[in-house]
Short mmCIF file of C-alpha atoms in Angstrom, two decimals:
data_model
loop_
_atom_site.label_atom_id
_atom_site.label_comp_id
_atom_site.label_asym_id
_atom_site.label_seq_id
_atom_site.Cartn_x
_atom_site.Cartn_y
_atom_site.Cartn_z
CA MET A 14 8.53 -20.43 -5.98
CA SER A 15 9.59 -20.54 -2.35
CA ASP A 16 7.90 -21.00 1.01
CA ARG A 17 8.86 -17.93 3.02
CA LEU A 18 5.18 -17.17 3.72
CA ALA A 19 3.85 -20.74 3.74
CA GLY A 20 0.97 -21.12 6.18
CA LYS A 21 0.38 -17.37 6.49
CA VAL A 22 -2.84 -15.56 5.62
CA ALA A 23 -2.33 -12.07 4.21
CA VAL A 24 -4.78 -9.24 3.54
CA VAL A 25 -3.62 -6.83 0.82
CA THR A 26 -5.55 -3.61 0.18
CA GLY A 27 -5.42 -1.78 -3.13
CA ALA A 28 -4.73 -5.14 -4.76
CA GLY A 29 -6.37 -4.39 -8.12
CA ARG A 30 -3.24 -3.07 -9.78
CA GLY A 31 0.15 -1.44 -9.28
CA ILE A 32 2.12 -2.12 -6.11
CA GLY A 33 -0.85 -4.00 -4.64
CA ARG A 34 -0.82 -6.50 -7.51
CA ALA A 35 2.95 -6.89 -7.25
CA VAL A 36 2.69 -7.56 -3.51
CA ALA A 37 -0.15 -10.03 -4.01
CA THR A 38 1.68 -12.07 -6.64
CA ALA A 39 4.94 -11.99 -4.66
CA PHE A 40 3.09 -13.29 -1.61
CA ALA A 41 1.39 -15.97 -3.72
CA ALA A 42 4.78 -17.09 -5.01
CA GLN A 43 5.85 -17.47 -1.37
CA GLN A 44 2.80 -19.68 -0.65
CA ALA A 45 0.66 -17.27 1.35
CA ALA A 46 -3.13 -17.49 1.33
CA LEU A 47 -4.54 -14.16 0.20
CA VAL A 48 -7.44 -11.82 0.82
CA LEU A 49 -7.31 -9.25 -1.98
CA VAL A 50 -9.14 -5.99 -1.31
CA ASP A 51 -9.93 -3.06 -3.57
CA ILE A 52 -12.61 -0.39 -3.79
CA ALA A 53 -13.05 -1.32 -7.49
CA ALA A 54 -14.90 1.96 -8.10
CA ASP A 55 -14.00 5.58 -8.69
CA ILE A 56 -13.70 7.99 -5.76
CA THR A 57 -15.36 11.39 -5.92
CA GLY A 58 -12.69 14.06 -5.97
CA VAL A 59 -9.88 11.80 -7.21
CA PRO A 60 -9.10 12.92 -10.77
CA TYR A 61 -8.23 9.52 -12.23
CA PRO A 62 -9.93 6.10 -12.31
CA MET A 63 -9.46 3.61 -9.51
CA ALA A 64 -8.88 -0.08 -10.23
CA SER A 65 -11.86 -1.99 -11.60
CA THR A 66 -13.44 -5.26 -10.52
CA SER A 67 -11.96 -6.89 -13.62
CA GLN A 68 -8.48 -5.76 -12.56
CA LEU A 69 -9.02 -7.13 -9.06
CA ASP A 70 -10.21 -10.40 -10.57
CA HIS A 71 -7.14 -10.47 -12.82
CA THR A 72 -4.86 -10.10 -9.79
CA ALA A 73 -6.72 -12.98 -8.16
CA ARG A 74 -6.25 -15.16 -11.25
CA MET A 75 -2.53 -14.43 -11.30
CA CYS A 76 -2.26 -15.47 -7.65
CA ARG A 77 -4.28 -18.64 -8.16
CA GLU A 78 -2.06 -19.59 -11.08
CA LEU A 79 0.82 -19.46 -8.59
CA GLY A 80 -1.05 -21.89 -6.36
CA ALA A 81 -2.42 -19.49 -3.77
CA PRO A 82 -5.89 -19.80 -2.26
CA VAL A 83 -7.56 -16.44 -2.80
CA LEU A 84 -10.56 -14.52 -1.49
CA THR A 85 -11.45 -11.19 -3.10
CA ALA A 86 -13.35 -8.42 -1.35
CA VAL A 87 -14.69 -5.17 -2.79
CA ALA A 88 -14.35 -2.72 0.08
CA ASP A 89 -13.70 0.96 0.79
CA VAL A 90 -11.01 1.58 3.41
CA ARG A 91 -12.73 4.88 4.23
CA ALA A 92 -15.59 2.92 5.82
CA ALA A 93 -15.07 1.20 9.17
CA GLN A 94 -17.82 -1.31 8.43
CA ASP A 95 -16.03 -2.36 5.24
CA ALA A 96 -12.75 -2.87 7.08
CA GLU A 97 -14.51 -4.95 9.72
CA ARG A 98 -16.31 -6.98 7.04
CA VAL A 99 -13.03 -7.81 5.30
CA ALA A 100 -11.53 -9.00 8.58
CA GLU A 101 -14.59 -11.13 9.32
CA GLN A 102 -14.61 -12.67 5.84
CA ALA A 103 -10.90 -13.43 6.03
CA VAL A 104 -11.27 -15.22 9.37
CA GLU A 105 -14.37 -17.07 8.16
CA ARG A 106 -12.51 -18.33 5.08
CA PHE A 107 -9.00 -18.93 6.43
CA GLY A 108 -9.34 -18.97 10.23
CA ARG A 109 -7.05 -16.03 11.02
CA ILE A 110 -5.05 -13.11 9.61
CA ASP A 111 -1.26 -13.19 9.93
CA VAL A 112 -0.32 -10.26 7.68
CA LEU A 113 -1.96 -6.99 6.72
CA VAL A 114 -0.51 -4.91 3.88
CA ASN A 115 -2.02 -1.42 3.89
CA ASN A 116 -1.35 -0.46 0.29
CA ALA A 117 -4.55 1.32 -0.82
CA GLY A 118 -3.82 4.96 -1.52
CA VAL A 119 -4.37 7.88 -3.88
CA ALA A 120 -1.90 10.39 -5.36
CA GLY A 121 -4.40 13.05 -6.36
CA PRO A 122 -5.88 15.57 -6.17
CA SER A 123 -2.44 17.21 -6.06
CA GLY A 124 -0.31 19.69 -7.94
CA ARG A 125 -1.33 22.93 -6.21
CA ILE A 126 0.05 25.21 -3.53
CA VAL A 127 -1.30 24.79 0.02
CA HIS A 128 -3.81 27.65 0.00
CA GLU A 129 -5.36 26.32 -3.22
CA VAL A 130 -6.16 22.89 -1.73
CA THR A 131 -9.85 22.59 -0.87
CA GLU A 132 -11.35 21.07 2.26
CA ASP A 133 -12.75 18.18 0.24
CA GLU A 134 -9.43 17.50 -1.48
CA TRP A 135 -7.60 17.47 1.85
CA ALA A 136 -10.24 15.22 3.40
CA VAL A 137 -10.21 12.55 0.68
CA MET A 138 -6.42 12.29 0.77
CA MET A 139 -6.35 11.89 4.55
CA ASP A 140 -9.31 9.53 4.59
CA VAL A 141 -7.79 7.09 2.10
CA ASN A 142 -4.05 7.34 2.77
CA LEU A 143 -4.06 7.66 6.55
CA GLY A 144 -7.56 6.82 7.75
CA GLY A 145 -7.65 3.65 5.65
CA PRO A 146 -4.58 2.02 7.24
CA TRP A 147 -5.82 3.06 10.69
CA ARG A 148 -9.23 1.45 10.09
CA MET A 149 -7.75 -1.74 8.69
CA THR A 150 -5.30 -1.95 11.59
CA LYS A 151 -8.19 -1.50 14.02
CA ALA A 152 -10.08 -4.28 12.26
CA VAL A 153 -7.28 -6.86 12.58
CA GLY A 154 -5.20 -5.58 15.49
CA ALA A 155 -7.16 -7.03 18.40
CA ALA A 156 -7.20 -10.54 16.96
CA MET A 157 -3.49 -10.38 16.16
CA ALA A 158 -2.78 -9.21 19.70
CA ASP A 159 -4.91 -12.01 21.17
CA ARG A 160 -2.97 -14.58 19.13
CA ARG A 161 0.33 -12.93 20.07
CA GLY A 162 1.54 -12.57 16.51
CA GLY A 163 1.17 -10.74 13.24
CA SER A 164 2.83 -8.36 10.81
CA ILE A 165 1.35 -5.10 9.53
CA VAL A 166 3.11 -3.54 6.55
CA ASN A 167 2.18 0.02 5.63
CA ILE A 168 3.05 1.17 2.11
CA ALA A 169 4.00 4.80 2.64
CA SER A 170 6.21 6.83 0.25
CA THR A 171 9.32 8.95 0.11
CA ALA A 172 6.68 11.66 0.60
CA GLY A 173 6.51 10.31 4.15
CA LEU A 174 10.17 11.24 4.63
CA VAL A 175 10.69 14.47 2.66
CA GLY A 176 8.58 17.30 1.33
CA TYR A 177 7.39 17.78 -2.24
CA ARG A 178 6.30 21.12 -3.66
CA ASN A 179 2.56 21.33 -4.49
CA PHE A 180 1.76 17.97 -2.85
CA ALA A 181 0.98 19.11 0.69
CA ALA A 182 -1.98 16.81 1.32
CA TYR A 183 -0.20 13.75 -0.05
CA VAL A 184 2.99 14.53 1.88
CA ALA A 185 1.05 15.13 5.09
CA SER A 186 -0.90 11.89 4.70
CA LYS A 187 2.25 9.83 4.13
CA HIS A 188 4.15 11.50 6.97
CA GLY A 189 1.13 10.65 9.10
CA LEU A 190 1.31 7.03 7.99
CA VAL A 191 4.96 6.82 9.01
CA GLY A 192 3.98 8.26 12.39
CA LEU A 193 1.12 5.79 12.73
CA THR A 194 3.56 2.98 11.93
CA ARG A 195 5.95 3.95 14.70
CA ALA A 196 3.23 4.55 17.30
CA ALA A 197 1.38 1.32 16.47
CA ALA A 198 4.65 -0.60 16.62
CA LEU A 199 5.09 0.50 20.23
CA ASP A 200 1.45 -0.25 21.08
CA TYR A 201 1.64 -3.78 19.70
CA ALA A 202 5.22 -4.71 20.64
CA PRO A 203 4.17 -6.42 23.92
CA TYR A 204 1.83 -8.63 21.87
CA ARG A 205 4.48 -9.63 19.28
CA VAL A 206 2.58 -7.88 16.52
CA ARG A 207 5.03 -6.02 14.29
CA VAL A 208 4.25 -2.82 12.38
CA ASN A 209 6.62 -1.52 9.72
CA ALA A 210 6.51 0.78 6.70
CA VAL A 211 7.96 0.69 3.21
CA CYS A 212 8.62 4.02 1.51
CA PRO A 213 8.80 3.60 -2.27
CA GLY A 214 10.26 6.25 -4.50
CA SER A 215 9.14 6.78 -8.09
CA VAL A 216 7.63 3.44 -9.13
CA ARG A 217 7.44 2.69 -12.84
CA ASP A 218 3.94 2.18 -14.26
CA ALA A 219 4.51 -1.31 -15.65
CA GLU A 220 2.13 -3.04 -18.06
CA ALA A 221 2.05 -6.23 -15.99
CA THR A 222 0.80 -4.45 -12.88
CA GLU A 223 -1.28 -1.82 -14.74
CA GLY A 224 0.07 0.84 -12.39
CA ARG A 225 -0.71 4.47 -13.12
CA MET A 226 0.30 6.46 -10.03
CA LEU A 227 3.52 7.84 -11.53
CA ALA A 228 1.61 9.01 -14.59
CA GLU A 229 -0.91 10.74 -12.31
CA ILE A 230 1.83 12.47 -10.34
CA GLY A 231 3.37 13.59 -13.62
CA ARG A 232 0.02 14.86 -14.86
CA SER A 233 -0.43 16.84 -11.64
CA ILE A 234 2.75 18.79 -12.28
CA GLY A 235 2.25 19.24 -16.01
CA ILE A 236 4.51 16.50 -17.41
CA GLU A 237 3.28 14.90 -20.62
CA PRO A 238 2.59 11.14 -20.37
CA ALA A 239 5.22 10.33 -23.00
CA ASP A 240 7.85 12.22 -21.00
CA HIS A 241 7.04 11.41 -17.39
CA GLU A 242 9.32 8.38 -16.93
CA ALA A 243 12.34 10.17 -18.39
CA ALA A 244 11.61 13.23 -16.26
CA PHE A 245 11.49 11.22 -13.04
CA ILE A 246 14.59 9.16 -13.86
CA THR A 247 16.71 12.32 -13.92
CA GLN A 248 15.93 12.82 -10.22
CA GLN A 249 17.00 9.29 -9.16
CA PRO A 250 20.53 8.79 -7.77
CA MET A 251 20.61 5.26 -9.26
CA ASN A 252 19.35 6.58 -12.63
CA ALA A 253 16.47 4.11 -12.66
CA LEU A 254 12.89 4.02 -11.51
CA VAL A 255 11.81 1.65 -8.76
CA GLU A 256 9.88 -1.40 -9.95
CA ALA A 257 6.73 -2.50 -8.15
CA GLU A 258 8.44 -5.85 -7.59
CA ASP A 259 11.19 -4.09 -5.61
CA VAL A 260 8.58 -2.80 -3.18
CA ALA A 261 6.92 -6.21 -3.03
CA ALA A 262 10.23 -7.85 -2.11
CA ALA A 263 10.55 -5.58 0.92
CA ALA A 264 6.97 -6.39 1.91
CA VAL A 265 7.69 -10.13 1.66
CA TRP A 266 10.62 -9.77 4.06
CA LEU A 267 8.58 -7.72 6.54
CA ALA A 268 5.73 -10.26 6.36
CA SER A 269 8.03 -13.21 6.89
CA ASP A 270 9.56 -14.57 10.08
CA GLU A 271 12.95 -13.45 8.79
CA SER A 272 12.10 -9.95 10.08
CA ARG A 273 10.84 -11.13 13.47
CA ARG A 274 12.82 -8.47 15.36
CA ALA A 275 11.94 -5.61 13.00
CA THR A 276 9.16 -3.33 14.20
CA GLY A 277 8.71 0.41 13.90
CA SER A 278 11.10 0.29 10.94
CA VAL A 279 10.73 2.58 7.92
CA ILE A 280 12.43 1.05 4.89
CA SER A 281 13.17 3.22 1.87
CA VAL A 282 12.98 1.58 -1.54
CA ASP A 283 13.76 4.68 -3.55
CA GLY A 284 17.08 4.23 -5.32
CA GLY A 285 18.73 6.63 -2.87
CA TYR A 286 16.35 9.55 -3.40
CA SER A 287 15.73 10.24 0.30
CA ALA A 288 19.45 9.90 1.14
CA ARG A 289 20.33 13.16 -0.60
#
């Protein structure tokens, strides 16, 4: 336990499992108050289950066990009214929002060449991965600017830095999120609101976080579940997958006052993958 985020109120989207859960528990350990957000329902067109309400509740319990005050919110980042409701509920409960972590995202539908991607598949990827962070930023940005302070952390991907074959929609959405990060950083710099991005590489699907994105990416390209970790490790310069906690550690730094002069930054947590 430490106090790097003591006194701060953080909203974390996609908090039901995976990187979102790791970020939430890392923030709780640093004494942040938390608003944990997840759609907690499946999304039409996404070929794997989203987190459930029970998983979101489990994340909340883990954070409370670490001493954090927690509010949970079932919300869809594709809906502006949901984003606004989350912001309103956070302010009603805690008085303000200091940190926003835009983590909610989907990895599929993927695994096909550009001309095989349908309009609906393209739309759902953009709506969640790029539209979601934009809507959440809109919902909290004005209040942060008025208070002259805040940190927005966008969880992008190495797919926001390089291309991947047969993942055009995902790559485009994450490149867009990196672009949104840099543009929003310039917009908010006069108001001392910082906007940064973390670009994880291949993140291991750990039991503790109940992550499944790497398995879904593997499935999309025809890798058997029993083989997907070994297959991805061979592509990593450090010969190891990234852990969700590694990504969370970067988010803690960006949320804290230690990074007070960092804005518009894009931090790779990918074991050297994007350096090749």
